[in-house]
Amino acid sequence: MKLRKVTAASAVVLALAVTATACGGDKKDDAGSSGSGSKVKIGIKYDQPGLGLKQPDGSFSGFDVDVATYVAKQLGYKPSQIEWVETKSADRENALQRGDVKFIVASYSITDERKQKVDFAGPYLLAHQDLLVKKDSKISKGTDLNGKKLCSVTGSTSAQNIHDSIAPKANLRNLPGYSECLAGLQSGAVDALTTDDSILAGYAAQDKYKGQFKLAGLKLSNENYGIGVKKGDSATVDKINKALEQMVSDKSWDKAVEKDFGAAGYKNEQAPKIGQIVK
């Protein structure tokens, strides 16, 4: 009888120890820690050549992917520990609020409105809003869009910016993704596609579109790309900012820009300073 009591007590102690170990293991998913079984979920775009593109073999390429991979490494995660999650423009804030991802690197422009819902690290790239048009298009300035069909993706602010301040008579077409806008531009269903020049340059350089489109060369806005983090997670923001500073100082940033944008002839700005937003 006494032996049974000791055995039962030992079982309780063992169960508590296992539970404590399991609880401690949950912390492996926090930024800055890693382990053999830990993962970090990072939001990116899947359809943006030069920034975030899912390849036919299932791998991912682009500047956002390279930045995210570098940051993850500085936080303690190997590339094999990264789980890439597609985050479309309209769902980025929700993905962070739901906890679907730890952070988002997806051509995510820092705006006052978005800062009400999420926190940002960075910026890590300064882009400019531009237009992509057919090579023989007569559209050369923003006001030429009055009466024209202008395409952008749902959740993006680009088309609305032009409609509100440059071409109030432009007919807006909001589609789910840039691929749909490009198909419309190719067929003539829309007259122009607007978003950041970094995104447009990637599309224009693709083999299947090469020679068909051109950038209008307008700097209609300043787009400060930031890394989105769940609101209130200042610890992760600080860690990511330090990682970005390291990426610039060791020249990994310059190498990534050349690797991902060089073929498109993209004229990038210098790496922005952390916390410095260009209006």
mmCIF file with all atom_site columns, N, CA, C and O in Angstrom, residues 183-213:
data_model
loop_
_atom_site.group_PDB
_atom_site.id
_atom_site.type_symbol
_atom_site.label_atom_id
_atom_site.label_alt_id
_atom_site.label_comp_id
_atom_site.label_asym_id
_atom_site.label_entity_id
_atom_site.label_seq_id
_atom_site.pdbx_PDB_ins_code
_atom_site.Cartn_x
_atom_site.Cartn_y
_atom_site.Cartn_z
_atom_site.occupancy
_atom_site.B_iso_or_equiv
_atom_site.pdbx_formal_charge
_atom_site.auth_seq_id
_atom_site.auth_comp_id
_atom_site.auth_asym_id
_atom_site.auth_atom_id
_atom_site.pdbx_PDB_model_num
ATOM 1   N N  . ALA A 1 183 ? -3.230  41.098 -66.773 1.00 0.00 ? 183 ALA A N  1
ATOM 2   C CA . ALA A 1 183 ? -4.007  40.472 -67.843 1.00 0.00 ? 183 ALA A CA 1
ATOM 3   C C  . ALA A 1 183 ? -4.933  41.500 -68.478 1.00 0.00 ? 183 ALA A C  1
ATOM 4   O O  . ALA A 1 183 ? -5.103  41.525 -69.707 1.00 0.00 ? 183 ALA A O  1
ATOM 5   N N  . GLY A 1 184 ? -5.532  42.362 -67.659 1.00 0.00 ? 184 GLY A N  1
ATOM 6   C CA . GLY A 1 184 ? -6.398  43.411 -68.172 1.00 0.00 ? 184 GLY A CA 1
ATOM 7   C C  . GLY A 1 184 ? -5.644  44.433 -68.994 1.00 0.00 ? 184 GLY A C  1
ATOM 8   O O  . GLY A 1 184 ? -6.130  44.911 -70.031 1.00 0.00 ? 184 GLY A O  1
ATOM 9   N N  . LEU A 1 185 ? -4.443  44.775 -68.561 1.00 0.00 ? 185 LEU A N  1
ATOM 10  C CA . LEU A 1 185 ? -3.617  45.719 -69.305 1.00 0.00 ? 185 LEU A CA 1
ATOM 11  C C  . LEU A 1 185 ? -3.193  45.122 -70.639 1.00 0.00 ? 185 LEU A C  1
ATOM 12  O O  . LEU A 1 185 ? -3.214  45.789 -71.684 1.00 0.00 ? 185 LEU A O  1
ATOM 13  N N  . GLN A 1 186 ? -2.866  43.858 -70.622 1.00 0.00 ? 186 GLN A N  1
ATOM 14  C CA . GLN A 1 186 ? -2.441  43.167 -71.846 1.00 0.00 ? 186 GLN A CA 1
ATOM 15  C C  . GLN A 1 186 ? -3.566  43.079 -72.870 1.00 0.00 ? 186 GLN A C  1
ATOM 16  O O  . GLN A 1 186 ? -3.353  43.258 -74.079 1.00 0.00 ? 186 GLN A O  1
ATOM 17  N N  . SER A 1 187 ? -4.789  42.854 -72.379 1.00 0.00 ? 187 SER A N  1
ATOM 18  C CA . SER A 1 187 ? -5.932  42.696 -73.282 1.00 0.00 ? 187 SER A CA 1
ATOM 19  C C  . SER A 1 187 ? -6.562  44.024 -73.688 1.00 0.00 ? 187 SER A C  1
ATOM 20  O O  . SER A 1 187 ? -7.360  44.070 -74.622 1.00 0.00 ? 187 SER A O  1
ATOM 21  N N  . GLY A 1 188 ? -6.227  45.085 -72.960 1.00 0.00 ? 188 GLY A N  1
ATOM 22  C CA . GLY A 1 188 ? -6.823  46.379 -73.242 1.00 0.00 ? 188 GLY A CA 1
ATOM 23  C C  . GLY A 1 188 ? -8.049  46.678 -72.397 1.00 0.00 ? 188 GLY A C  1
ATOM 24  O O  . GLY A 1 188 ? -8.691  47.718 -72.568 1.00 0.00 ? 188 GLY A O  1
ATOM 25  N N  . ALA A 1 189 ? -8.378  45.779 -71.471 1.00 0.00 ? 189 ALA A N  1
ATOM 26  C CA . ALA A 1 189 ? -9.528  46.004 -70.586 1.00 0.00 ? 189 ALA A CA 1
ATOM 27  C C  . ALA A 1 189 ? -9.273  47.162 -69.622 1.00 0.00 ? 189 ALA A C  1
ATOM 28  O O  . ALA A 1 189 ? -10.211 47.797 -69.143 1.00 0.00 ? 189 ALA A O  1
ATOM 29  N N  . VAL A 1 190 ? -8.007  47.424 -69.318 1.00 0.00 ? 190 VAL A N  1
ATOM 30  C CA . VAL A 1 190 ? -7.631  48.592 -68.526 1.00 0.00 ? 190 VAL A CA 1
ATOM 31  C C  . VAL A 1 190 ? -6.522  49.325 -69.263 1.00 0.00 ? 190 VAL A C  1
ATOM 32  O O  . VAL A 1 190 ? -5.820  48.744 -70.106 1.00 0.00 ? 190 VAL A O  1
ATOM 33  N N  . ASP A 1 191 ? -6.369  50.594 -68.960 1.00 0.00 ? 191 ASP A N  1
ATOM 34  C CA . ASP A 1 191 ? -5.395  51.426 -69.665 1.00 0.00 ? 191 ASP A CA 1
ATOM 35  C C  . ASP A 1 191 ? -4.074  51.564 -68.929 1.00 0.00 ? 191 ASP A C  1
ATOM 36  O O  . ASP A 1 191 ? -3.043  51.877 -69.544 1.00 0.00 ? 191 ASP A O  1
ATOM 37  N N  . ALA A 1 192 ? -4.107  51.369 -67.616 1.00 0.00 ? 192 ALA A N  1
ATOM 38  C CA . ALA A 1 192 ? -2.883  51.525 -66.832 1.00 0.00 ? 192 ALA A CA 1
ATOM 39  C C  . ALA A 1 192 ? -3.009  50.754 -65.530 1.00 0.00 ? 192 ALA A C  1
ATOM 40  O O  . ALA A 1 192 ? -4.113  50.549 -65.013 1.00 0.00 ? 192 ALA A O  1
ATOM 41  N N  . LEU A 1 193 ? -1.881  50.335 -65.047 1.00 0.00 ? 193 LEU A N  1
ATOM 42  C CA . LEU A 1 193 ? -1.799  49.683 -63.746 1.00 0.00 ? 193 LEU A CA 1
ATOM 43  C C  . LEU A 1 193 ? -0.948  50.580 -62.858 1.00 0.00 ? 193 LEU A C  1
ATOM 44  O O  . LEU A 1 193 ? 0.125   51.024 -63.281 1.00 0.00 ? 193 LEU A O  1
ATOM 45  N N  . THR A 1 194 ? -1.425  50.865 -61.672 1.00 0.00 ? 194 THR A N  1
ATOM 46  C CA . THR A 1 194 ? -0.642  51.701 -60.781 1.00 0.00 ? 194 THR A CA 1
ATOM 47  C C  . THR A 1 194 ? -0.334  50.998 -59.473 1.00 0.00 ? 194 THR A C  1
ATOM 48  O O  . THR A 1 194 ? -1.179  50.316 -58.902 1.00 0.00 ? 194 THR A O  1
ATOM 49  N N  . THR A 1 195 ? 0.883   51.109 -59.086 1.00 0.00 ? 195 THR A N  1
ATOM 50  C CA . THR A 1 195 ? 1.362   50.686 -57.768 1.00 0.00 ? 195 THR A CA 1
ATOM 51  C C  . THR A 1 195 ? 2.794   51.196 -57.671 1.00 0.00 ? 195 THR A C  1
ATOM 52  O O  . THR A 1 195 ? 3.197   52.089 -58.427 1.00 0.00 ? 195 THR A O  1
ATOM 53  N N  . ASP A 1 196 ? 3.581   50.617 -56.806 1.00 0.00 ? 196 ASP A N  1
ATOM 54  C CA . ASP A 1 196 ? 4.941   51.097 -56.604 1.00 0.00 ? 196 ASP A CA 1
ATOM 55  C C  . ASP A 1 196 ? 5.845   50.718 -57.774 1.00 0.00 ? 196 ASP A C  1
ATOM 56  O O  . ASP A 1 196 ? 5.690   49.649 -58.377 1.00 0.00 ? 196 ASP A O  1
ATOM 57  N N  . ASP A 1 197 ? 6.811   51.592 -58.067 1.00 0.00 ? 197 ASP A N  1
ATOM 58  C CA . ASP A 1 197 ? 7.703   51.335 -59.203 1.00 0.00 ? 197 ASP A CA 1
ATOM 59  C C  . ASP A 1 197 ? 8.507   50.053 -59.023 1.00 0.00 ? 197 ASP A C  1
ATOM 60  O O  . ASP A 1 197 ? 8.830   49.371 -59.995 1.00 0.00 ? 197 ASP A O  1
ATOM 61  N N  . SER A 1 198 ? 8.814   49.699 -57.775 1.00 0.00 ? 198 SER A N  1
ATOM 62  C CA . SER A 1 198 ? 9.558   48.460 -57.526 1.00 0.00 ? 198 SER A CA 1
ATOM 63  C C  . SER A 1 198 ? 8.760   47.242 -57.975 1.00 0.00 ? 198 SER A C  1
ATOM 64  O O  . SER A 1 198 ? 9.312   46.292 -58.538 1.00 0.00 ? 198 SER A O  1
ATOM 65  N N  . ILE A 1 199 ? 7.461   47.267 -57.737 1.00 0.00 ? 199 ILE A N  1
ATOM 66  C CA . ILE A 1 199 ? 6.588   46.163 -58.139 1.00 0.00 ? 199 ILE A CA 1
ATOM 67  C C  . ILE A 1 199 ? 6.429   46.141 -59.653 1.00 0.00 ? 199 ILE A C  1
ATOM 68  O O  . ILE A 1 199 ? 6.550   45.091 -60.304 1.00 0.00 ? 199 ILE A O  1
ATOM 69  N N  . LEU A 1 200 ? 6.174   47.295 -60.237 1.00 0.00 ? 200 LEU A N  1
ATOM 70  C CA . LEU A 1 200 ? 5.961   47.387 -61.677 1.00 0.00 ? 200 LEU A CA 1
ATOM 71  C C  . LEU A 1 200 ? 7.207   46.974 -62.459 1.00 0.00 ? 200 LEU A C  1
ATOM 72  O O  . LEU A 1 200 ? 7.102   46.335 -63.512 1.00 0.00 ? 200 LEU A O  1
ATOM 73  N N  . ALA A 1 201 ? 8.369   47.349 -61.959 1.00 0.00 ? 201 ALA A N  1
ATOM 74  C CA . ALA A 1 201 ? 9.626   46.996 -62.637 1.00 0.00 ? 201 ALA A CA 1
ATOM 75  C C  . ALA A 1 201 ? 9.789   45.483 -62.706 1.00 0.00 ? 201 ALA A C  1
ATOM 76  O O  . ALA A 1 201 ? 10.242  44.936 -63.722 1.00 0.00 ? 201 ALA A O  1
ATOM 77  N N  . GLY A 1 202 ? 9.413   44.803 -61.637 1.00 0.00 ? 202 GLY A N  1
ATOM 78  C CA . GLY A 1 202 ? 9.513   43.351 -61.622 1.00 0.00 ? 202 GLY A CA 1
ATOM 79  C C  . GLY A 1 202 ? 8.625   42.711 -62.666 1.00 0.00 ? 202 GLY A C  1
ATOM 80  O O  . GLY A 1 202 ? 9.029   41.761 -63.352 1.00 0.00 ? 202 GLY A O  1
ATOM 81  N N  . TYR A 1 203 ? 7.410   43.219 -62.811 1.00 0.00 ? 203 TYR A N  1
ATOM 82  C CA . TYR A 1 203 ? 6.502   42.674 -63.815 1.00 0.00 ? 203 TYR A CA 1
ATOM 83  C C  . TYR A 1 203 ? 6.987   42.969 -65.233 1.00 0.00 ? 203 TYR A C  1
ATOM 84  O O  . TYR A 1 203 ? 6.946   42.105 -66.110 1.00 0.00 ? 203 TYR A O  1
ATOM 85  N N  . ALA A 1 204 ? 7.432   44.197 -65.462 1.00 0.00 ? 204 ALA A N  1
ATOM 86  C CA . ALA A 1 204 ? 7.866   44.584 -66.805 1.00 0.00 ? 204 ALA A CA 1
ATOM 87  C C  . ALA A 1 204 ? 9.062   43.757 -67.271 1.00 0.00 ? 204 ALA A C  1
ATOM 88  O O  . ALA A 1 204 ? 9.250   43.555 -68.479 1.00 0.00 ? 204 ALA A O  1
ATOM 89  N N  . ALA A 1 205 ? 9.862   43.256 -66.323 1.00 0.00 ? 205 ALA A N  1
ATOM 90  C CA . ALA A 1 205 ? 11.062  42.506 -66.675 1.00 0.00 ? 205 ALA A CA 1
ATOM 91  C C  . ALA A 1 205 ? 10.790  41.025 -66.918 1.00 0.00 ? 205 ALA A C  1
ATOM 92  O O  . ALA A 1 205 ? 11.668  40.316 -67.406 1.00 0.00 ? 205 ALA A O  1
ATOM 93  N N  . GLN A 1 206 ? 9.589   40.544 -66.589 1.00 0.00 ? 206 GLN A N  1
ATOM 94  C CA . GLN A 1 206 ? 9.281   39.134 -66.799 1.00 0.00 ? 206 GLN A CA 1
ATOM 95  C C  . GLN A 1 206 ? 9.337   38.786 -68.290 1.00 0.00 ? 206 GLN A C  1
ATOM 96  O O  . GLN A 1 206 ? 8.935   39.577 -69.145 1.00 0.00 ? 206 GLN A O  1
ATOM 97  N N  . ASP A 1 207 ? 9.817   37.597 -68.569 1.00 0.00 ? 207 ASP A N  1
ATOM 98  C CA . ASP A 1 207 ? 9.966   37.168 -69.961 1.00 0.00 ? 207 ASP A CA 1
ATOM 99  C C  . ASP A 1 207 ? 8.652   37.236 -70.738 1.00 0.00 ? 207 ASP A C  1
ATOM 100 O O  . ASP A 1 207 ? 8.621   37.661 -71.895 1.00 0.00 ? 207 ASP A O  1
ATOM 101 N N  . LYS A 1 208 ? 7.542   36.817 -70.098 1.00 0.00 ? 208 LYS A N  1
ATOM 102 C CA . LYS A 1 208 ? 6.270   36.776 -70.825 1.00 0.00 ? 208 LYS A CA 1
ATOM 103 C C  . LYS A 1 208 ? 5.700   38.158 -71.112 1.00 0.00 ? 208 LYS A C  1
ATOM 104 O O  . LYS A 1 208 ? 4.789   38.297 -71.935 1.00 0.00 ? 208 LYS A O  1
ATOM 105 N N  . TYR A 1 209 ? 6.233   39.191 -70.430 1.00 0.00 ? 209 TYR A N  1
ATOM 106 C CA . TYR A 1 209 ? 5.744   40.547 -70.665 1.00 0.00 ? 209 TYR A CA 1
ATOM 107 C C  . TYR A 1 209 ? 6.820   41.451 -71.265 1.00 0.00 ? 209 TYR A C  1
ATOM 108 O O  . TYR A 1 209 ? 6.542   42.606 -71.596 1.00 0.00 ? 209 TYR A O  1
ATOM 109 N N  . LYS A 1 210 ? 8.023   40.943 -71.384 1.00 0.00 ? 210 LYS A N  1
ATOM 110 C CA . LYS A 1 210 ? 9.147   41.779 -71.812 1.00 0.00 ? 210 LYS A CA 1
ATOM 111 C C  . LYS A 1 210 ? 8.859   42.426 -73.166 1.00 0.00 ? 210 LYS A C  1
ATOM 112 O O  . LYS A 1 210 ? 8.462   41.775 -74.120 1.00 0.00 ? 210 LYS A O  1
ATOM 113 N N  . GLY A 1 211 ? 9.042   43.738 -73.205 1.00 0.00 ? 211 GLY A N  1
ATOM 114 C CA . GLY A 1 211 ? 8.827   44.480 -74.438 1.00 0.00 ? 211 GLY A CA 1
ATOM 115 C C  . GLY A 1 211 ? 7.411   44.966 -74.657 1.00 0.00 ? 211 GLY A C  1
ATOM 116 O O  . GLY A 1 211 ? 7.153   45.754 -75.569 1.00 0.00 ? 211 GLY A O  1
ATOM 117 N N  . GLN A 1 212 ? 6.462   44.521 -73.808 1.00 0.00 ? 212 GLN A N  1
ATOM 118 C CA . GLN A 1 212 ? 5.060   44.911 -73.995 1.00 0.00 ? 212 GLN A CA 1
ATOM 119 C C  . GLN A 1 212 ? 4.685   46.168 -73.201 1.00 0.00 ? 212 GLN A C  1
ATOM 120 O O  . GLN A 1 212 ? 3.843   46.942 -73.638 1.00 0.00 ? 212 GLN A O  1
ATOM 121 N N  . PHE A 1 213 ? 5.306   46.340 -72.048 1.00 0.00 ? 213 PHE A N  1
ATOM 122 C CA . PHE A 1 213 ? 4.925   47.429 -71.149 1.00 0.00 ? 213 PHE A CA 1
ATOM 123 C C  . PHE A 1 213 ? 6.105   48.359 -70.887 1.00 0.00 ? 213 PHE A C  1
ATOM 124 O O  . PHE A 1 213 ? 7.255   48.035 -71.162 1.00 0.00 ? 213 PHE A O  1
#
